[in-house]
Coordinates of C-alpha atoms and ligand atoms in Angstrom, one line a residue:
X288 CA 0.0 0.0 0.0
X289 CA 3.0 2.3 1.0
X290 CA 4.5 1.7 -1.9
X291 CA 1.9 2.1 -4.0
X292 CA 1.4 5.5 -2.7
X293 CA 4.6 6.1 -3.0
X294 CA 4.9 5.6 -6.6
X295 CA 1.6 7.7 -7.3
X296 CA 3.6 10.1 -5.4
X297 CA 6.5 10.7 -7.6
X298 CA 4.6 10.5 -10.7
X299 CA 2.7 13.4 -9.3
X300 CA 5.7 15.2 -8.4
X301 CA 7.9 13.8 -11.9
X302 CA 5.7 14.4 -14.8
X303 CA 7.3 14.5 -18.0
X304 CA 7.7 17.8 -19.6
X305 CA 5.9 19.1 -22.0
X306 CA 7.7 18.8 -25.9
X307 CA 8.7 21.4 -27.3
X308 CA 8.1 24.2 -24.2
X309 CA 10.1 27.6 -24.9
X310 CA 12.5 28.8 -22.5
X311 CA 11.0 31.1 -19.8
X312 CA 11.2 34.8 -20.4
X313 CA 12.7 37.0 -17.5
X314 CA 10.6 38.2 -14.7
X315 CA 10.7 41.8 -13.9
X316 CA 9.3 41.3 -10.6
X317 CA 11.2 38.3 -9.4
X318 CA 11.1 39.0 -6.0
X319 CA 14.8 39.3 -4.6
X320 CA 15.3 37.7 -2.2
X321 CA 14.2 33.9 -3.7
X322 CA 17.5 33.0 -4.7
X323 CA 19.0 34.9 -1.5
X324 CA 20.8 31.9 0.7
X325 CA 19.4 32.3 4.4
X326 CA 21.4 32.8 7.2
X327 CA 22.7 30.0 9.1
X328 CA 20.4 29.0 12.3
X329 CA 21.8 28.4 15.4
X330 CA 23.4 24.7 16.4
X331 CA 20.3 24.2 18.4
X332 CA 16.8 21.3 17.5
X333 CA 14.3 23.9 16.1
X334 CA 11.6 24.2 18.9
X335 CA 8.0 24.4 18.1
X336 CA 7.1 28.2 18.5
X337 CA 3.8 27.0 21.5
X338 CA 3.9 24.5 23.9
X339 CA 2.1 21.4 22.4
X340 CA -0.7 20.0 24.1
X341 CA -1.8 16.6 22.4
X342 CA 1.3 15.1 24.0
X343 CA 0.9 12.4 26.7
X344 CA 2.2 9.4 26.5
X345 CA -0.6 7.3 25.5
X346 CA -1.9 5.5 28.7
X347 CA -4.6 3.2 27.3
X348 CA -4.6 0.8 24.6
X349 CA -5.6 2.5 20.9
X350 CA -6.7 -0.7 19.0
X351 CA -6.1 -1.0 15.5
X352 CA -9.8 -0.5 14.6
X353 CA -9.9 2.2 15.4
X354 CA -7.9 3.7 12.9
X355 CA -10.0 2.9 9.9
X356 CA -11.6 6.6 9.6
X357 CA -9.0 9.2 9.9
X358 CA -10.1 12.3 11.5
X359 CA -8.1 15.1 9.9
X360 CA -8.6 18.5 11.0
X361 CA -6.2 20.8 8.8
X362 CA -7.8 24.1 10.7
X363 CA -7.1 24.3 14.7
X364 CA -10.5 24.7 16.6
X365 CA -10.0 27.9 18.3
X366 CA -12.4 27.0 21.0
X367 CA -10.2 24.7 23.2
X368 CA -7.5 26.7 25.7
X369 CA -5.0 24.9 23.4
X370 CA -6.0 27.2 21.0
X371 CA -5.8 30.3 23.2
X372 CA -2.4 28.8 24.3
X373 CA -3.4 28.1 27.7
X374 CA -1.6 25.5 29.1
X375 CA -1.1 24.4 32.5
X376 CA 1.8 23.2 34.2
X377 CA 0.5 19.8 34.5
X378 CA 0.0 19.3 31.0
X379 CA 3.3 20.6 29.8
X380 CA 4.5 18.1 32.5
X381 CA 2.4 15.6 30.7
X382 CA 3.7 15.7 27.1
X383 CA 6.5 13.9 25.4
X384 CA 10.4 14.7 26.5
X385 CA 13.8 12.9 25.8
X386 CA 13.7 12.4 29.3
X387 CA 11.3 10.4 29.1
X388 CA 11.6 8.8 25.8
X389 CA 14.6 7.5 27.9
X390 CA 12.5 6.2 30.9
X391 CA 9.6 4.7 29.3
X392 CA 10.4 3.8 25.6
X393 CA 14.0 2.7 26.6
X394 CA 13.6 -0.9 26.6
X395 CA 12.8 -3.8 24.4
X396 CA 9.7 -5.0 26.2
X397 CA 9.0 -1.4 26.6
X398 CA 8.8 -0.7 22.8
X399 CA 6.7 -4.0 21.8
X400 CA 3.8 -2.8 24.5
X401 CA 3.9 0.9 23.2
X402 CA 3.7 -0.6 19.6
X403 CA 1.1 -2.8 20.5
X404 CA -1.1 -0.2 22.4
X405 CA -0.4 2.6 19.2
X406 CA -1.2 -0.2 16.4
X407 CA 1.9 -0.1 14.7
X408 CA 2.3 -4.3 15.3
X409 CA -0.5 -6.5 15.9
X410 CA -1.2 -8.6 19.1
X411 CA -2.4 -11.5 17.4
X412 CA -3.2 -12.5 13.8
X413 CA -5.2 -16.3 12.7
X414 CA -3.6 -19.1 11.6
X415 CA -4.8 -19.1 7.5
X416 CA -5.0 -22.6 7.8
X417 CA -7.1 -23.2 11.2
X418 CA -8.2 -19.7 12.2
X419 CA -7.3 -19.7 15.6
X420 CA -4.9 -17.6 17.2
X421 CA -1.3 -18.0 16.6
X422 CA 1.0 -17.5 19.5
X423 CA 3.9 -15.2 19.4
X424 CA 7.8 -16.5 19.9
X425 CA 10.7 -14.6 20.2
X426 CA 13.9 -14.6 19.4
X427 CA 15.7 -12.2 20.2
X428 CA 15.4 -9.3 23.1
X429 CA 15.0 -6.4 20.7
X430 CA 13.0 -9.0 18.2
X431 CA 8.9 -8.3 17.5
X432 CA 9.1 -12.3 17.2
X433 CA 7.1 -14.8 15.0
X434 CA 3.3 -15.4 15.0
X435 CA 3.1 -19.4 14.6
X436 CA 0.3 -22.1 14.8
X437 CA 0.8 -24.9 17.2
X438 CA -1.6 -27.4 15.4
X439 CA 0.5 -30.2 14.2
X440 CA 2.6 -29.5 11.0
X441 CA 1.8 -26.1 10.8
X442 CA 4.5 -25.5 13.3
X443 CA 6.9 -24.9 10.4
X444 CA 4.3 -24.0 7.8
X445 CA 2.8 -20.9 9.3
X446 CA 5.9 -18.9 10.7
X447 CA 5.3 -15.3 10.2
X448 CA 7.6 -12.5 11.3
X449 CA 5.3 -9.9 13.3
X450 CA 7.5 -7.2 11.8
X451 CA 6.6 -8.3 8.1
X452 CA 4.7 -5.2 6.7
X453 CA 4.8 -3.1 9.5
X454 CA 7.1 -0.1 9.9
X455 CA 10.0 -2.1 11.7
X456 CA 10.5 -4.6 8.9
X457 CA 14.0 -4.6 7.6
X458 CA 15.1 -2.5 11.4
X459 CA 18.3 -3.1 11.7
X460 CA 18.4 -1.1 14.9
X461 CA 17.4 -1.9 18.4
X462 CA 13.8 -0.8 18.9
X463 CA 14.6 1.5 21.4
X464 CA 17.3 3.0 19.2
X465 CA 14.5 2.9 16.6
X466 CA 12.1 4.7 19.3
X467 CA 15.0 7.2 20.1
X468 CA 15.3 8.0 16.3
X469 CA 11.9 8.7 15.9
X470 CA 11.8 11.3 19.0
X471 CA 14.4 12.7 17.0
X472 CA 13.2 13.1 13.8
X473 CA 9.7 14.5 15.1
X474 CA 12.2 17.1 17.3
X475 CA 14.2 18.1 14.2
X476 CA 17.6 17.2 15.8
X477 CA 20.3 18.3 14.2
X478 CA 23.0 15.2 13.3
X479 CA 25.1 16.3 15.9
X480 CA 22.2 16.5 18.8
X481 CA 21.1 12.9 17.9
X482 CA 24.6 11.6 18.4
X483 CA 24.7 13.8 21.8
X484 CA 21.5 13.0 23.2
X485 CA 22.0 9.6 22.8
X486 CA 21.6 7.9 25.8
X487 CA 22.3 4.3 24.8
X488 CA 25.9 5.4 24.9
X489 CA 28.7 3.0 22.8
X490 CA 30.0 4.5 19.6
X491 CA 28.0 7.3 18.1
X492 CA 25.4 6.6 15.5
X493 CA 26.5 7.3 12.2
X494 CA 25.4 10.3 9.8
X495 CA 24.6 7.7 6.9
X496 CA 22.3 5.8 9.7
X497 CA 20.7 9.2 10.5
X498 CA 20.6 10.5 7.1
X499 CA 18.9 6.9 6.2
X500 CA 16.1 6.7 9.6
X501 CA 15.6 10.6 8.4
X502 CA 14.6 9.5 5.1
X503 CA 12.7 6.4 5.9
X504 CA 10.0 8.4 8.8
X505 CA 9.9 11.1 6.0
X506 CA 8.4 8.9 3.8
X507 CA 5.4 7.9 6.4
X508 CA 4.8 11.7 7.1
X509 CA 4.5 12.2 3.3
X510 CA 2.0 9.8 2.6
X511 CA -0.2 10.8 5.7
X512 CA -0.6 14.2 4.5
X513 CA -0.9 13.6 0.9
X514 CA -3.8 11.9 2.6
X515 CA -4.8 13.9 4.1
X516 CA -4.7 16.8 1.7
X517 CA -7.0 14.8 -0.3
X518 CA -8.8 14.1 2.0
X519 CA -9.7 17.6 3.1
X520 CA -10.1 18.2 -0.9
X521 CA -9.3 21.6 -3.0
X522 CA -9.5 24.7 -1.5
X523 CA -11.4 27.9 -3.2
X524 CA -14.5 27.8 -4.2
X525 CA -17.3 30.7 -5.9
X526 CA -16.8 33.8 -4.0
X527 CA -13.6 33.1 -2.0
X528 CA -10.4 34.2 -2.4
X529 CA -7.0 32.7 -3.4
X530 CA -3.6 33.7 -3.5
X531 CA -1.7 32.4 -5.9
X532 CA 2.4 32.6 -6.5
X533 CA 5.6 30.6 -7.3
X534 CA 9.2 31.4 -5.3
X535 CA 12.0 29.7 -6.2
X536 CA 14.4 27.5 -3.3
X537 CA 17.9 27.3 -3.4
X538 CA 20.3 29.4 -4.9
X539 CA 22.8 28.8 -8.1
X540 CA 26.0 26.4 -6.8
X541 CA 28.3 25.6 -8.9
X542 CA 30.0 22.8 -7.4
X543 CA 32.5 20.2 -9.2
X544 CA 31.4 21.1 -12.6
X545 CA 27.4 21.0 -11.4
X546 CA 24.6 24.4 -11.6
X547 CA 21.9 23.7 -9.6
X548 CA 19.5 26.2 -10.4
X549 CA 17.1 25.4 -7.4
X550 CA 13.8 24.5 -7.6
X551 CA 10.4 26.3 -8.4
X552 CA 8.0 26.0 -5.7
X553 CA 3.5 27.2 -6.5
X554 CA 2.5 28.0 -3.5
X555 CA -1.3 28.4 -3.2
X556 CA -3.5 29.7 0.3
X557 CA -6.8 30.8 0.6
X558 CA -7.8 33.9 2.4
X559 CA -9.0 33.5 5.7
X560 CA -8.3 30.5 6.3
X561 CA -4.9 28.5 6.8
X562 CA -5.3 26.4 3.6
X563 CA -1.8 26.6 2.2
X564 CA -1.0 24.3 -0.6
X565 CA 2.8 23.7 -1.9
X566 CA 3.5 21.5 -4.9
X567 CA 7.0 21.3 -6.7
X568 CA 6.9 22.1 -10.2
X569 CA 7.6 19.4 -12.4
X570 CA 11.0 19.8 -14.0
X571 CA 11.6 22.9 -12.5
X572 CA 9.9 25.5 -14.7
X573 CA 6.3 27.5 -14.3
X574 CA 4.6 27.7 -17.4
X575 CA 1.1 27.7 -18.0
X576 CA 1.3 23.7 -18.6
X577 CA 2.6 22.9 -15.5
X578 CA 1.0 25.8 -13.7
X579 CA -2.3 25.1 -14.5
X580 CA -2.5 21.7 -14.1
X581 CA -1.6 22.2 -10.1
X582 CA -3.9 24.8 -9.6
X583 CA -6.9 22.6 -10.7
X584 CA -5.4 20.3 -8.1
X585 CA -5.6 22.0 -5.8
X586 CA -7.9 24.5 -6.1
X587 CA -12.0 24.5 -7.0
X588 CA -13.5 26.1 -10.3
X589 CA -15.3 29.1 -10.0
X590 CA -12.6 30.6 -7.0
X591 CA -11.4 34.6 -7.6
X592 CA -7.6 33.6 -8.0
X593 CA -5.1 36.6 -7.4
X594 CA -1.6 36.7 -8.8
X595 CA 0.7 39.1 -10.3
X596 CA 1.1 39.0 -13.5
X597 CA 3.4 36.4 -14.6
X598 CA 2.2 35.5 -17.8
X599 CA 1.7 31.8 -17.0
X600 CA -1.9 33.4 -15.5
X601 CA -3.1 34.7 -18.4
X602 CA -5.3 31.5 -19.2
X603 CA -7.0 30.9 -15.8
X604 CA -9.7 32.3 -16.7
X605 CA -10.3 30.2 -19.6
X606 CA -10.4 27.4 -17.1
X607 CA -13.1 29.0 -15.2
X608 CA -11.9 30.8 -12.4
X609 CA -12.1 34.6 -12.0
X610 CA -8.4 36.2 -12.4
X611 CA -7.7 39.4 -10.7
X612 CA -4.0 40.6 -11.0
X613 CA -1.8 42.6 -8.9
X614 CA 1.1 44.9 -11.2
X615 CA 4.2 44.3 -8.9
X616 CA 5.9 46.7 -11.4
X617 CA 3.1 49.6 -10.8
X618 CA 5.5 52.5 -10.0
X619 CA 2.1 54.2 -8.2
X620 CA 1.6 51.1 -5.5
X621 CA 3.6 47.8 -6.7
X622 CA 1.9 45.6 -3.5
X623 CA -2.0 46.7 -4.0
X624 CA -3.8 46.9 -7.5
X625 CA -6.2 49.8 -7.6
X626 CA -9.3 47.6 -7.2
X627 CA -7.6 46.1 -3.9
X628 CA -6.3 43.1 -5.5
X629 CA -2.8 41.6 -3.5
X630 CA -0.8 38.7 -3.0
X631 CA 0.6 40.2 0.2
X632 CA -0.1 36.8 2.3
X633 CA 0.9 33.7 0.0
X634 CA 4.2 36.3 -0.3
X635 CA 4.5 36.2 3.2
X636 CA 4.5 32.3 3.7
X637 CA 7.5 32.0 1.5
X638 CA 10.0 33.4 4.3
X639 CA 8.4 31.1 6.9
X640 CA 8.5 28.3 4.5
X641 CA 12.2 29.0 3.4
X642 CA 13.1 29.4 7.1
X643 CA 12.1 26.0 7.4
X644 CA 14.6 25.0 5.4
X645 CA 17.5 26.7 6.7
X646 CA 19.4 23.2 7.7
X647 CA 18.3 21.5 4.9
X648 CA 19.8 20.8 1.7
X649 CA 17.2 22.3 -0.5
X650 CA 19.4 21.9 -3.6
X651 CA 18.6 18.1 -3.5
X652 CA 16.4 17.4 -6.0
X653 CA 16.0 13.6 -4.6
X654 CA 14.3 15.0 -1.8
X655 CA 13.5 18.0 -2.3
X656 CA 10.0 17.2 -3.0
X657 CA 9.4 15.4 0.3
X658 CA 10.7 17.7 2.4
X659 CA 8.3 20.7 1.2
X660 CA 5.2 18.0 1.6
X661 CA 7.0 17.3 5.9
X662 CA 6.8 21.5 5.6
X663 CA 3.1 21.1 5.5
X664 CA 2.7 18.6 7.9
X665 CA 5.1 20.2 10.6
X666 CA 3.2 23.7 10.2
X667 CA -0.2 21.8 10.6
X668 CA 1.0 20.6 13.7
X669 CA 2.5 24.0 15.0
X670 CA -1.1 25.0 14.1
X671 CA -2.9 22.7 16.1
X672 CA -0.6 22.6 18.9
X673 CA 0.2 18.7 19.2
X674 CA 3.4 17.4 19.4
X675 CA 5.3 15.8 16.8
X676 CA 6.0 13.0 18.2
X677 CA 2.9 11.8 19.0
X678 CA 1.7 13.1 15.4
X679 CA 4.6 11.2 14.2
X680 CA 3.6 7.9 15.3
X681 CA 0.4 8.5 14.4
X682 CA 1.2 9.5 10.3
X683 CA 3.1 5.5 10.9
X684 CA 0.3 4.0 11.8
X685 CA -1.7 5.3 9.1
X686 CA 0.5 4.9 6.8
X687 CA 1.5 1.4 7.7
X688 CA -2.1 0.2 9.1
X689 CA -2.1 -3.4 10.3
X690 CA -5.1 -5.8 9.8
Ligands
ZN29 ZN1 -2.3 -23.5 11.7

């Protein structure tokens, strides 16, 4: 299923380019600061900007069942004292800390329970052959073991690794090494706070083994909110409002003979509300034929879009949207267009999006894609105040649901 995903995934993200497509002409309003390299952050994990609340260690058991309707909520609910960012003591006491990723994920038998209780392994599974419950052995102390049937010659026959299409299969790691990664990850450790805060002492985990647990919980948070996104559906709609404009990430390098140009980002939002959209666009140029095609992605016929006026634009409303355009080279008022129109706000999420990218590599175009998609999902969570650990084991589950 994850794979499948996966692959849907990159096709959406890869398409091939269109034949013949002209060059793109300059931009008179490129906004300067696009291909501007940002300062470099502080050696310290990037915090989340409120206290999360959705945090505690979860106490009772969440069967897998449960998880069969997602409940995504992309907007906070500004009723709850979460909201107002009224949080006690108690509950900041309450919520996930390497402390106590230490003290209560920081053995074996630990890890298995948790796993169990969050549905990322199952407690039992039926024998194919007599439909009774197989019995788990194990092997090893940092093993999930083997379901197996104890009815006579199925013994051999029905051995089935519990990890086998779960999120641990192919772990090398201990699972509370795996567990400590994970905090990690959902923390935004920097490489050399992972290999610090590691309290499992012995040699220091690698960069490559970083690099490569990095990747590999990225990949769950990507197919969650691509979920998720579709699930929520396109934004817009007759009579509302969105903002519509492209920035481009990463700045020219030439390094060992290699340009990298960067890549061009659409970024879409809709006023008055938080629905931001980001898509990477396919082989890195914004004309109307790759443009297009991710606006009717993402956003619903009929909407009042507002850009400037890069000429890509010119056909939306040929596709039946109504197109108001802001002139950012208006000498009068380049930010406002006489009848109010402004792209003031999607303009303003590009420095909080590129800020979020300040540690990463975002001349990578293996990953590139992925890590504007864990943008999305990390700012949803800052929204809603929850922490990302706890939303991080839940995007696993998900993405990795066990029947
Ligand atoms: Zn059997």
């Amino acid at each position: 299923m994850a794979a499948q995903k996966r692959a849907h995934m990159l096709r959406v993200f890869q398409q091939p380019p269109e034949a013949g497509t002209p060059p793109p002409p300059p931009r008179p309003t490129e906004p300067p600061e696009a291909t501007t390299p940002l300062p470099s952050p502080p050696h310290t994990p990037v915090q989340p900007e409120v206290a999360p609340l959705s945090a505690s260690p979860p106490r009772t058991p969440a069967p897998t069942e449960a998880v069969s309707q997602p409940q995504y909520s992309e907007v906070p609910s500004t009723s709850t004292r979460a909201a107002r960012g009224n949080i006690t003591s108690a509950e900041i006491r309450s919520m996930w800390a390497t402390y106590k990723v230490r003290d209560q994920l920081g053995t074996a038998e630990q890890c298995i329970q948790f796993a169990e209780e969050n549905g990322l392994v199952l407690r039992s599974t039926l024998c194919s052959t007599h439909r009774t419950p197989m019995p788990i052995y194990s092997k090893g102390n940092s093993d999930l073991g083997s379901f197996c049937c104890r009815m006579g010659q199925c013994r051999t026959k029905s051995s089935v690794r519990r990890a086998k299409g779960t999120w641990f299969e192919n772990a090398k790691l201990s699972l509370p090494h795996i567990f400590y990664l994970k905090y990690c990850y959902s923390r935004r450790f920097t490489q050399f706070n992972v290999q610090l805060e590691d309290y499992f002492g012995g040699p220091c985990l690698s960069s490559r083994t970083i690099t490569d647990w990095c990747s590999y919980r990225r990949e769950a948070v990507v197919i969650y909110q691509i979920d998720k996104q579709e699930h929520v559906g396109k934004i817009g709609g007759p009579g509302k409002i969105v903002q519509i404009d492209e920035s481009k990430f990463g700045k020219r390098k030439f390094n060992k003979g290699r340009i990298v140009e960067g890549h061009w980002v659409l970024g879409m939002i809709e006023d008055g509300s938080e629905y931001l959209r980001l898509e990477v666009c396919p082989e890195n140029v914004r004309f109307a034929e790759v443009l297009i095609p991710l606006i009717q992605k993402h956003v619903i016929e009929g909407t009042i879009i507002r850009t400037d006026y890069w000429k890509a634009y010119d056909c939306l409303s040929s596709y039946g949207y109504e197109h108001q355009k802001v002139n950012h080279s208006d000498p009068e008022n380049p930010f406002v267009a006489p009848d109010g129109t402004h792209t003031q706000r999607i303009e303003s999420q590009w420095r909080v999006v590129k800020s979020f990218f300040h540690k990463d590599n975002f001349n990578n175009p293996a990953n590139f894609a992925d890590l504007v998609v864990e943008f999305l999902w990390r700012k949803s969570i800052l929204k809603n105040r929850e922490h990302p650990f706890t939303k991080l084991i839940d995007a696993i589950k998900r993405t990795y649901k066990q029947k």
